[in-house]
Amino acid sequence: YTVTHSLNSRDVACQVYHTSNYDTVHVDVTRATVNTVEVAFGQSVTDGDYKILITKTKIKYGTKFPIRS
């Protein structure tokens, strides 16, 4: 599914949840353009069963955050 958010940024946080029980659903999100994200589910879904929350994040450019396991 392609979702248009029109936030003019790839620095967005996305969360998908089920509309019947409000449980968060883990999906693959690709920040395709500065105004769209692509959401891939692991199984087939029915239109209207899920909603996505998209928030523009504030990133300090030039700041590096180490990722450690």
C-alpha positions as a printed Julia matrix, in Angstrom:
69×3 Matrix{Float64}:
   0.0     0.0    0.0
   1.28    3.5   -0.82
   0.28    6.17   1.69
   0.61    9.86   0.87
   1.42   12.03   3.89
   2.59   15.3    2.21
   5.05   16.09   5.05
   7.86   16.89   2.57
  10.36   14.7    4.47
  11.66   11.14   4.64
  12.28   11.72   8.36
   8.97   10.21   9.44
   7.97    7.64  12.05
   5.2     5.22  11.11
   3.01    2.99  13.24
   0.25    0.71  11.93
  -2.58   -0.58  14.11
  -5.64   -2.78  13.7
  -8.9    -0.82  13.77
 -10.89   -3.41  15.74
  -8.62   -3.93  18.76
  -6.05   -1.1   18.36
  -3.12   -3.54  18.55
   0.06   -2.39  16.85
   0.93   -4.4   13.75
   4.53   -4.91  12.65
   4.95   -4.14   8.95
   7.73   -3.23   6.56
   7.82    0.5    5.8
   9.74    2.05   2.93
  10.11    5.83   2.8
   9.68    5.94  -0.98
   9.59    9.72  -1.47
   9.47   12.83   0.73
   5.67   12.64   0.56
   4.88    8.9    0.55
   5.58    5.7    2.43
   5.0     2.17   1.23
   3.59   -0.34   3.73
   4.05   -4.07   3.18
   2.11   -6.6    5.23
   3.3   -10.2    5.67
  -0.13  -11.49   4.63
  -3.1   -10.31   2.62
  -5.26   -7.74   4.42
  -8.71   -6.25   4.0
  -9.01   -2.55   3.15
 -10.11   -0.54   6.17
  -8.86   -3.01   8.79
  -5.71   -0.99   9.55
  -4.74    2.63  10.12
  -1.33    4.24   9.96
  -0.01    7.04  12.14
   2.72    9.11  10.48
   4.7    11.73  12.39
   7.44   13.97  11.05
  10.54   13.63  13.2
  13.16   16.22  14.0
  16.66   15.04  13.2
  19.81   17.02  13.96
  21.86   16.67  10.82
  25.51   15.94  11.38
  24.81   14.1   14.63
  25.7    10.42  14.55
  24.08    7.92  16.85
  25.91    4.6   17.2
  23.84    1.45  16.76
  24.9    -1.34  19.06
  23.59   -4.85  19.38
